[in-house]
Short mmCIF file of C-alpha atoms in Angstrom, two decimals:
data_model
loop_
_atom_site.label_atom_id
_atom_site.label_comp_id
_atom_site.label_asym_id
_atom_site.label_seq_id
_atom_site.Cartn_x
_atom_site.Cartn_y
_atom_site.Cartn_z
CA MET A 225 -9.05 34.01 20.98
CA GLY A 226 -6.66 32.29 18.81
CA LEU A 227 -7.02 29.09 16.67
CA SER A 228 -5.91 26.76 19.04
CA SER A 229 -8.05 28.13 22.15
CA ASP A 230 -11.09 28.06 19.66
CA ARG A 231 -10.41 24.35 19.01
CA GLU A 232 -10.00 23.53 22.67
CA ALA A 233 -13.38 25.43 23.36
CA ILE A 234 -15.01 23.46 20.42
CA LYS A 235 -13.56 19.82 21.98
CA SER A 236 -14.55 20.83 25.68
CA ALA A 237 -18.24 21.75 24.50
CA PHE A 238 -18.28 18.43 22.79
CA LEU A 239 -17.08 16.35 25.79
CA ASP A 240 -19.49 18.45 28.03
CA ARG A 241 -22.53 17.64 25.73
CA HIS A 242 -21.84 13.99 25.84
CA GLY A 243 -21.15 13.76 29.49
CA TRP A 244 -17.19 13.44 29.62
CA GLY A 245 -16.44 17.05 30.31
CA ASP A 246 -15.05 16.16 33.65
CA ALA A 247 -12.81 13.51 32.43
CA ALA A 248 -9.28 13.77 33.00
CA ARG A 249 -7.50 14.20 29.44
CA VAL A 250 -3.87 12.82 28.84
CA PRO A 251 -2.46 13.58 25.20
CA LEU A 252 -1.23 10.53 23.19
CA SER A 253 1.80 10.59 20.97
CA GLY A 254 1.04 11.62 17.47
CA ASP A 255 1.77 9.85 14.13
CA ALA A 256 2.61 11.43 10.74
CA SER A 257 -1.12 12.48 10.12
CA THR A 258 -3.04 15.82 11.03
CA ARG A 259 -4.85 13.84 13.88
CA ALA A 260 -4.44 14.31 17.46
CA TYR A 261 -5.66 11.68 20.52
CA GLU A 262 -5.99 12.02 24.01
CA ARG A 263 -6.97 9.39 26.40
CA LEU A 264 -10.06 10.11 28.74
CA HIS A 265 -10.39 8.88 32.12
CA PRO A 266 -13.94 9.44 33.47
CA ALA A 267 -14.66 9.51 37.08
CA THR A 268 -16.23 5.88 36.66
CA GLY A 269 -15.82 3.48 33.95
CA PRO A 270 -13.08 2.31 31.80
CA SER A 271 -10.66 4.78 29.77
CA LEU A 272 -11.93 6.21 26.34
CA ILE A 273 -10.19 7.61 23.25
CA PHE A 274 -10.87 11.22 22.28
CA MET A 275 -9.73 11.67 18.46
CA ASP A 276 -9.68 15.31 16.98
CA GLN A 277 -9.38 15.86 13.37
CA PRO A 278 -9.70 19.49 12.71
CA PRO A 279 -12.02 20.05 9.62
CA ASN A 280 -9.97 21.41 6.59
CA ALA A 281 -6.76 20.50 7.90
CA GLU A 282 -6.02 18.68 4.70
CA THR A 283 -6.87 18.77 1.03
CA ALA A 284 -10.40 17.30 0.20
CA PRO A 285 -11.03 13.58 -0.47
CA CYS A 286 -11.82 12.01 -3.64
CA HIS A 287 -15.25 12.65 -4.94
CA PRO A 288 -16.51 9.24 -6.34
CA GLU A 289 -17.60 10.73 -9.83
CA ALA A 290 -14.15 12.96 -10.03
CA THR A 291 -12.18 12.55 -13.04
CA PRO A 292 -8.60 12.24 -12.98
CA ASP A 293 -8.45 16.08 -14.12
CA ASP A 294 -10.76 16.98 -11.16
CA ARG A 295 -8.58 14.72 -8.79
CA ALA A 296 -5.44 16.79 -9.65
CA LYS A 297 -7.26 19.99 -9.17
CA ALA A 298 -8.25 18.80 -5.76
CA GLY A 299 -5.05 17.80 -4.41
CA TYR A 300 -2.80 14.92 -3.28
CA ASN A 301 -5.68 13.32 -1.05
CA ALA A 302 -7.92 12.93 -4.27
CA LEU A 303 -5.38 11.78 -6.39
CA ALA A 304 -4.34 9.30 -3.73
CA ARG A 305 -7.87 8.41 -2.71
CA LEU A 306 -7.18 9.22 0.78
CA ALA A 307 -10.00 9.91 3.23
CA ALA A 308 -8.33 13.40 4.55
CA GLY A 309 -8.40 11.94 8.12
CA ARG A 310 -12.38 12.49 7.85
CA VAL A 311 -14.11 11.22 10.94
CA ASP A 312 -17.21 10.20 8.96
CA ALA A 313 -14.88 7.90 7.08
CA PHE A 314 -13.55 6.55 10.24
CA VAL A 315 -16.94 5.89 11.69
CA ALA A 316 -18.63 4.30 8.55
CA VAL A 317 -15.48 2.15 8.40
CA ALA A 318 -15.26 0.76 11.92
CA GLU A 319 -19.08 0.01 11.83
CA TRP A 320 -18.53 -2.03 8.73
CA LEU A 321 -15.35 -3.85 10.25
CA LYS A 322 -17.40 -4.68 13.43
CA ALA A 323 -20.21 -6.09 11.46
CA GLN A 324 -17.59 -8.54 10.18
CA GLY A 325 -16.80 -9.58 13.43
CA LEU A 326 -13.68 -7.76 13.46
CA SER A 327 -12.31 -5.58 16.35
CA ALA A 328 -12.73 -1.74 15.37
CA PRO A 329 -13.25 0.37 18.11
CA ALA A 330 -16.71 1.07 19.21
CA ILE A 331 -17.86 4.40 18.28
CA LEU A 332 -19.36 5.99 21.60
CA ALA A 333 -19.94 9.52 20.05
CA HIS A 334 -18.90 11.59 17.18
CA ASP A 335 -19.37 14.96 15.52
CA ALA A 336 -18.18 14.67 11.84
CA ALA A 337 -18.56 18.12 11.04
CA GLN A 338 -16.49 19.34 13.91
CA GLY A 339 -14.11 16.23 13.38
CA LEU A 340 -14.63 14.88 16.91
CA ALA A 341 -15.06 11.28 18.11
CA VAL A 342 -15.00 9.26 21.19
CA LEU A 343 -13.97 5.74 20.65
CA GLU A 344 -13.40 2.41 22.75
CA ASP A 345 -10.02 2.25 24.11
CA LEU A 346 -8.32 -0.92 22.96
CA GLY A 347 -5.57 -0.51 25.00
CA ASP A 348 -1.72 -0.27 24.39
CA ASP A 349 -0.84 -3.59 23.30
CA LEU A 350 0.55 -2.98 19.98
CA PHE A 351 1.78 -6.03 18.05
CA ALA A 352 5.05 -4.11 17.68
CA VAL A 353 5.42 -3.17 21.51
CA LEU A 354 4.50 -6.88 22.52
CA ILE A 355 7.04 -8.48 20.19
CA GLU A 356 9.76 -6.00 21.04
CA GLY A 357 9.07 -6.87 24.70
CA GLY A 358 9.82 -10.54 23.91
CA LEU A 359 6.31 -11.96 23.28
CA ASP A 360 6.51 -14.61 20.58
CA GLU A 361 5.26 -13.03 17.42
CA ALA A 362 3.85 -16.16 15.57
CA PRO A 363 0.51 -16.15 17.11
CA LEU A 364 0.26 -12.38 16.53
CA TYR A 365 1.22 -12.66 12.82
CA ASP A 366 -1.24 -15.51 12.54
CA ALA A 367 -4.18 -13.85 13.89
CA ALA A 368 -3.18 -10.86 11.47
CA ILE A 369 -3.45 -13.14 8.67
CA GLU A 370 -6.90 -14.51 9.84
CA GLY A 371 -7.94 -10.94 10.01
CA LEU A 372 -6.75 -10.52 6.37
CA VAL A 373 -8.53 -13.41 5.41
CA ARG A 374 -11.81 -12.29 6.99
CA LEU A 375 -11.57 -9.08 5.04
CA HIS A 376 -10.59 -10.85 1.73
CA GLU A 377 -13.65 -13.06 1.87
CA ALA A 378 -16.10 -10.38 2.71
CA PRO A 379 -17.73 -8.97 -0.23
CA ALA A 380 -16.47 -5.34 -0.73
CA PRO A 381 -19.53 -2.95 -0.56
CA GLU A 382 -19.79 0.05 -2.85
CA ALA A 383 -20.41 2.38 0.11
CA LEU A 384 -19.78 2.17 4.23
CA THR A 385 -22.61 2.95 6.06
CA ALA A 386 -23.35 4.22 9.90
CA PRO A 387 -26.45 6.25 11.01
CA GLY A 388 -26.36 9.55 9.03
CA ILE A 389 -23.09 8.52 7.02
CA GLU A 390 -22.42 6.99 3.65
CA TRP A 391 -18.81 6.82 2.98
CA PRO A 392 -17.93 5.18 -0.74
CA LEU A 393 -15.54 2.66 -0.76
CA LEU A 394 -13.48 3.66 -3.78
CA ASP A 395 -11.28 1.54 -5.78
CA TYR A 396 -7.48 1.89 -5.47
CA ASP A 397 -7.06 2.68 -9.10
CA GLU A 398 -4.31 3.30 -11.53
CA VAL A 399 -4.43 7.17 -10.85
CA ALA A 400 -4.06 6.44 -7.30
CA LEU A 401 -1.29 4.03 -7.92
CA LYS A 402 0.58 6.15 -10.10
CA THR A 403 0.34 9.03 -7.16
CA ALA A 404 1.88 6.46 -5.01
CA GLY A 405 4.87 5.39 -7.11
CA ASP A 406 5.62 8.91 -8.38
CA ILE A 407 6.26 10.26 -4.69
CA LEU A 408 9.88 8.86 -4.87
CA PRO A 409 11.20 10.48 -8.15
CA GLU A 410 9.90 13.62 -6.76
CA TRP A 411 11.19 13.26 -3.15
CA LEU A 412 13.96 11.10 -2.87
CA PRO A 413 16.57 13.49 -4.63
CA ARG A 414 15.56 16.20 -2.19
CA LEU A 415 16.78 13.70 0.51
CA LYS A 416 19.50 12.49 -1.48
CA PRO A 417 21.16 15.55 -3.61
CA GLU A 418 23.49 13.15 -5.06
CA LEU A 419 20.43 11.71 -6.99
CA ASN A 420 19.25 13.53 -10.17
CA PHE A 421 16.82 11.53 -12.24
CA SER A 422 16.83 12.47 -16.04
CA ASP A 423 13.72 13.16 -17.79
CA ALA A 424 14.47 9.97 -19.79
CA ALA A 425 14.91 7.94 -16.48
CA VAL A 426 11.52 9.30 -15.17
CA ALA A 427 9.69 8.34 -18.38
CA GLN A 428 11.34 4.84 -18.19
CA TRP A 429 9.99 4.63 -14.54
CA ASP A 430 6.49 5.55 -15.59
CA ALA A 431 6.60 2.78 -18.66
CA ILE A 432 7.91 0.28 -16.08
CA TRP A 433 5.16 0.66 -13.67
CA ALA A 434 2.43 0.96 -16.10
CA PRO A 435 1.60 -2.69 -16.29
CA ILE A 436 2.08 -3.23 -12.59
CA ARG A 437 -0.44 -0.32 -11.87
CA ALA A 438 -2.95 -1.96 -14.65
CA GLN A 439 -2.71 -5.14 -12.63
CA GLY A 440 -2.91 -3.79 -9.30
CA ALA A 441 -6.10 -1.77 -10.43
CA ALA A 442 -7.64 -4.77 -12.32
CA GLY A 443 -7.20 -7.13 -8.94
CA ALA A 444 -8.88 -4.41 -6.81
CA SER A 445 -11.62 -6.91 -5.29
CA VAL A 446 -11.35 -6.59 -1.57
CA PHE A 447 -11.52 -4.13 1.52
CA CYS A 448 -8.24 -2.91 1.86
CA HIS A 449 -7.29 -1.42 5.34
CA ARG A 450 -4.38 0.12 3.67
CA ASP A 451 -2.26 0.70 6.81
CA TYR A 452 -2.26 -2.85 8.19
CA HIS A 453 1.12 -3.35 10.30
CA ALA A 454 2.13 -4.14 13.76
CA GLU A 455 1.99 -0.44 14.96
CA ASN A 456 -1.52 -0.40 14.01
CA LEU A 457 -2.64 -3.67 15.33
CA ILE A 458 -3.43 -4.23 18.81
CA TRP A 459 -3.56 -7.76 20.60
CA LEU A 460 -6.70 -8.66 22.23
CA PRO A 461 -6.02 -12.36 23.54
CA ASP A 462 -9.24 -12.57 25.49
CA ARG A 463 -11.32 -12.47 22.14
CA GLN A 464 -11.55 -15.30 19.69
CA GLY A 465 -10.08 -15.85 16.06
CA ALA A 466 -9.60 -12.79 14.01
CA ALA A 467 -11.16 -10.42 16.31
CA ARG A 468 -8.23 -10.79 18.64
CA VAL A 469 -6.45 -8.07 16.40
CA GLY A 470 -7.70 -4.50 17.11
CA LEU A 471 -7.82 -2.33 14.16
CA LEU A 472 -6.68 1.34 14.31
CA ASP A 473 -6.00 3.96 11.50
CA PHE A 474 -8.40 2.40 8.77
CA GLN A 475 -10.20 5.40 7.83
CA ASP A 476 -8.43 5.65 4.38
CA ALA A 477 -9.87 2.14 3.20
CA VAL A 478 -10.26 1.23 -0.35
CA ARG A 479 -11.23 -1.70 -2.52
CA ALA A 480 -7.66 -3.01 -3.46
CA HIS A 481 -5.80 -6.03 -4.66
CA PRO A 482 -5.50 -8.53 -1.62
CA ALA A 483 -1.71 -8.32 -1.96
CA TRP A 484 -1.68 -4.53 -0.87
CA ASP A 485 -2.28 -5.25 2.79
CA MET A 486 -0.28 -8.36 2.86
CA SER A 487 2.56 -5.75 1.64
CA MET A 488 1.79 -3.63 4.39
CA LEU A 489 2.06 -6.26 7.02
CA LEU A 490 5.22 -8.07 5.76
CA HIS A 491 7.13 -5.32 4.27
CA ASP A 492 6.64 -3.27 7.67
CA ALA A 493 8.79 -0.11 7.66
CA ARG A 494 8.89 0.30 11.55
CA ARG A 495 10.27 -3.32 12.27
CA ASP A 496 11.99 -6.01 10.74
CA VAL A 497 9.93 -8.91 9.50
CA SER A 498 12.23 -11.94 8.92
CA PRO A 499 12.30 -13.74 5.63
CA GLN A 500 11.13 -16.90 7.60
CA ARG A 501 8.30 -14.75 9.23
CA GLU A 502 7.12 -13.57 5.56
CA ALA A 503 7.13 -17.18 4.21
CA ALA A 504 5.16 -18.44 7.38
CA ALA A 505 2.61 -16.13 7.09
CA LEU A 506 1.94 -16.20 3.21
CA ASP A 507 2.19 -20.21 4.00
CA TYR A 508 -0.71 -19.49 6.74
CA TYR A 509 -2.73 -17.15 4.35
CA PHE A 510 -2.64 -19.97 1.49
CA LYS A 511 -3.72 -22.51 3.82
CA LEU A 512 -6.69 -20.60 4.70
CA ARG A 513 -7.53 -19.71 1.10
CA PRO A 514 -6.93 -22.84 -0.84
CA GLU A 515 -8.47 -21.57 -3.91
CA LEU A 516 -5.85 -19.16 -4.68
CA ASP A 517 -3.44 -19.44 -7.30
CA GLN A 518 -0.49 -19.32 -5.32
CA ALA A 519 2.19 -18.18 -8.08
CA ARG A 520 0.09 -15.51 -9.61
CA PHE A 521 -0.68 -14.12 -5.94
CA LEU A 522 3.15 -14.22 -5.15
CA ALA A 523 4.03 -12.47 -8.63
CA ASP A 524 1.40 -9.90 -7.84
CA TYR A 525 2.54 -9.54 -4.10
CA HIS A 526 6.25 -8.96 -5.35
CA ALA A 527 5.30 -6.30 -7.81
CA LEU A 528 2.66 -4.58 -5.85
CA GLY A 529 4.77 -5.01 -2.73
CA ALA A 530 7.74 -3.00 -4.54
CA LEU A 531 5.16 -0.50 -5.54
CA ASN A 532 3.97 -0.06 -1.96
CA ILE A 533 7.65 -0.13 -0.71
CA VAL A 534 8.69 2.90 -3.05
CA ARG A 535 5.42 4.75 -2.21
CA ILE A 536 6.74 4.49 1.60
CA LEU A 537 10.30 5.33 0.73
CA GLY A 538 8.79 8.77 -1.04
CA ILE A 539 6.63 9.32 1.69
CA PHE A 540 9.47 9.25 4.26
CA ALA A 541 11.71 11.27 1.91
CA ARG A 542 8.84 13.81 2.01
CA LEU A 543 8.44 13.74 5.90
CA VAL A 544 12.09 14.20 6.40
CA THR A 545 12.54 17.22 3.81
CA ARG A 546 9.34 18.94 3.89
CA ASP A 547 7.77 18.43 7.22
CA GLY A 548 10.93 18.13 9.32
CA LYS A 549 10.70 14.85 10.72
CA PRO A 550 13.99 13.24 10.46
CA ARG A 551 13.23 10.13 12.58
CA TYR A 552 11.56 8.67 9.43
CA ALA A 553 14.88 8.33 7.80
CA ALA A 554 15.83 5.76 10.05
CA PHE A 555 13.18 3.42 8.51
CA MET A 556 14.49 3.57 5.10
CA PRO A 557 17.20 1.01 5.10
CA ARG A 558 14.77 -1.54 6.01
CA LEU A 559 12.51 -0.84 3.16
CA TRP A 560 15.37 -0.54 0.78
CA ARG A 561 16.20 -4.20 1.85
CA TYR A 562 12.63 -5.42 1.43
CA LEU A 563 12.76 -3.86 -1.94
CA ASP A 564 15.90 -5.79 -2.86
CA THR A 565 13.92 -8.97 -1.81
CA CYS A 566 11.01 -7.94 -4.21
CA LEU A 567 13.63 -7.29 -7.06
CA ALA A 568 14.76 -10.78 -6.82
CA ASP A 569 11.69 -11.72 -8.78
CA PRO A 570 12.93 -12.32 -12.39
CA ALA A 571 9.59 -10.60 -13.51
CA LEU A 572 10.74 -7.47 -12.14
CA ALA A 573 14.29 -7.51 -13.88
CA ASP A 574 13.52 -4.13 -15.64
CA LEU A 575 12.77 -2.46 -12.19
CA LYS A 576 15.93 -3.74 -10.97
CA VAL A 577 18.01 -2.39 -13.60
CA TRP A 578 16.13 0.90 -13.16
CA PHE A 579 17.03 1.09 -9.68
CA ASP A 580 20.83 -0.19 -10.11
CA ALA A 581 21.19 2.51 -12.95
CA ASN A 582 19.59 5.18 -10.90
CA VAL A 583 19.91 4.81 -7.34
CA PRO A 584 23.49 3.38 -6.26
CA ALA A 585 23.86 1.15 -3.23
CA SER A 586 25.39 4.22 -1.42
CA SER A 587 22.07 6.39 -1.68
CA ARG A 588 19.93 3.39 -0.54
CA THR A 589 20.35 4.34 3.27
#
């Protein structure tokens, strides 16, 4: 019996054990991760989502006590403080989100050791799909901001718990932020062979980002979804307030600066967020959080937004060149436009000079 048939036997046994062995199973389109999803259609009752994250498909997540050297030896997930797709992380985060009155899917059954879970089906009404279909984006983005405010006002716990599970909520620290930023100089030249970053350019890159990483780590104070954008948010108009936003793909949650998820929402790699929508969303956020120093927040939003954007550019370059997923190249021009907007902040003049010197406009495509 091969690995795929072994895995299928494990999945079938799990479904049998929990009473869904006879449910019709329909594969759902995947993403850039090692997870797979199916929609279950039981003989009676609503449809469900079956999540499959094979154990050991990724390098280990970060141990809370790991040193930077430990993390480097463990691999990328430990350096970046990613959850390695772990089902126990997903379950623990989901339970915490629901306790805040937010709409994470209910966990109906799970086996963390086997990497399997059955979830409430929140439907297919992704923000991105509805907006593309003509729905007014304003109430959706307002609700998304209400969700962020709920996350940012809730005390961020040291650990997230569910029955039999305790998952640490780690800081998005300087090591993780450096890992994020360094993906671009490593992988962009592999996508754009005309680029060749000298040792001096790489050293300058690191020096420019050092104070930004420090401010991001120092401001790590709120629960951060980490992948909060229109293809991971589901519209649930029958619910109220922030609960109208169905949440997906949150297992990599960390404690981070509040500007990080704002950047994920408004520097959306997969759809254009207009300057007008960006401004309206930020204004609404400040209206709901009047205690904030708006100038300080916007400065951090531009700086950490730039870091987030270069992280995604680097990841997309890696997906295209290493993983053979060329579709991600189509998203990159949008990210370069967002980056230009961030770099218009005079406080980021040194970073703008670096890009102008090392990544000409012809390579920002």
